[in-house]
């Protein structure tokens, strides 16, 4: 599957926003700076601080520390204590926690709690509150270990988690402290993916990820105040959209809309944030993706090589580096005495790269330093020990050396991964006047994931990121040269990528006015490739049209370089044994099932713009469409990916529906669809299929079901 079927640049933006919002990256320090930013409350964004306070309140409640909870609420959310329903539940839980201690002093405190707080609150909290108050007094005489007592549920520690979830739901909505968009988008896409697989009776190829990431349990819903129960009736379209988007009953959707005062999108966000995710796993998936994409630094220090030639600015097409040959002539010769090494089940032989004197680097000159110079030059066709421990380095990439200043500059712009370390320091500030509670949690970051630990994967990833950056700068000729040096057979197996790179080279030459060189590239490379793959003839013709528009930016309008750079990154990474991040597989599969699910629903997703799902699927490739990719190239790009993603398309469209879907839509009136969905509690697709059987008559469908 072509990686450009997902707009990875849009995903980069979403993930960077997530990492910043959750304070997972150090945005103030460069890779050479190890100091941490201030952990004072002023260094946190308002949204992050609100979410952090909610997490603290949840932890206090789950540990049974009601006094600390009340302290935080008075300081940061006093409006919660004005709601007598919530206050009664908190005081009731405090009473049970005091009894749970089992001491005479705690029992006296429990009696005092009843007299001064619980009993007065029970009088006007809600109609059933006073009966609940009298019932809970039985806890004085029934022990917590008595499983046959009438107050077993009140003694259960599960009550802590229920009230913690309820308070989180209410606080989140009132403080508008929603999770970052990416976190909500992932919940939504995984939920739809699971529903689609169940509906179609198929197994999910990413179930190992989805089951661990999105938990089955949800926080309790926030209950609307009694004054909202007389709210005007909501549009049935909104009710059904919300109910089926987040798997609610119709009544549950109505209650959610009541709590949100009729705001569909606020209700939708409230419900999404009730879904629980494994935060540590999500953080690790994001970190892995960020390192792979070059958003955060991997911790690998670039070696300093004395005498290494560097240029701050990229070379222009046809310009050679001063003092160097205008072209590199690498000859690959089979090594008669080569040692074979194992790569999975295949064994490949070594090859020697003969380079000119200008390309060589005297490794002996740097052996006295503490730096280990290791460039990963391994692939399925070429393998060589690149370390300095006992052997000279042969075949260091001249192209990447030549652009080393740029690479170092790009690395200095990368963020440093911090993990959720600020929470420990900030928690001390919040707890300064609160009662002490043991809420220690495992730190994430450098202790758990030592990023400074240099390994071969980091070396290889830097090579691939260097190529990705060169593609982003439009240096296609240099990239082709570099890839061919690593693996002479790569473009034989990935000819569409070679065609795209030569397109970039052609368009760049056209933009510079060098039509002669551009035509030479077209006749020497684009033409022969297209003759072997007829699906590329149309893109070739469109590429040649750039000659008619010499004053336009042909390269800028012709190809999205970020999409091409990602395709190359995935393909080269696989050749070097770099497996793509799990998050990329997850996004491909879930975006595909999102497309398929709404084809079944025969409607547009009302929430895709809110969650940026539309931008993730907005893939614009003017000259090379996804369908032009040959089978061989598609196979190479799907190595290790799931079967469900192969048939993915770009944007789902009205025109993409099947004839059967179109005929069903023509028969069914929208009001009839909603009526059947409402009365029979059916998914939209099932309601449409039933209506299609009875000529779109909702009354007939309902009568037949109940007959």
Short mmCIF file of C-alpha atoms in Angstrom, two decimals, residues 2 48 155 219 293 323 334 399 407 445 506 517 531 557 583 616 627 691:
data_model
loop_
_atom_site.label_atom_id
_atom_site.label_comp_id
_atom_site.label_asym_id
_atom_site.label_seq_id
_atom_site.Cartn_x
_atom_site.Cartn_y
_atom_site.Cartn_z
CA UNK A 2 1.27 3.45 -0.88
CA UNK A 48 -2.75 21.17 30.33
CA UNK A 155 -17.96 -0.98 50.98
CA UNK A 219 -16.05 6.78 32.74
CA UNK A 293 9.67 10.92 11.31
CA UNK A 323 37.28 20.09 -5.62
CA UNK A 334 31.32 -9.22 -6.11
CA UNK A 399 25.87 12.98 -0.54
CA UNK A 407 21.39 17.62 8.55
CA UNK A 445 11.21 9.23 29.68
CA UNK A 506 12.66 17.07 -14.55
CA UNK A 517 18.73 18.84 -19.48
CA UNK A 531 7.30 2.12 -21.63
CA UNK A 557 2.63 22.46 -8.26
CA UNK A 583 1.16 3.97 14.68
CA UNK A 616 -5.67 12.85 7.26
CA UNK A 627 -3.89 3.63 -8.45
CA UNK A 691 -36.38 0.22 3.78
#
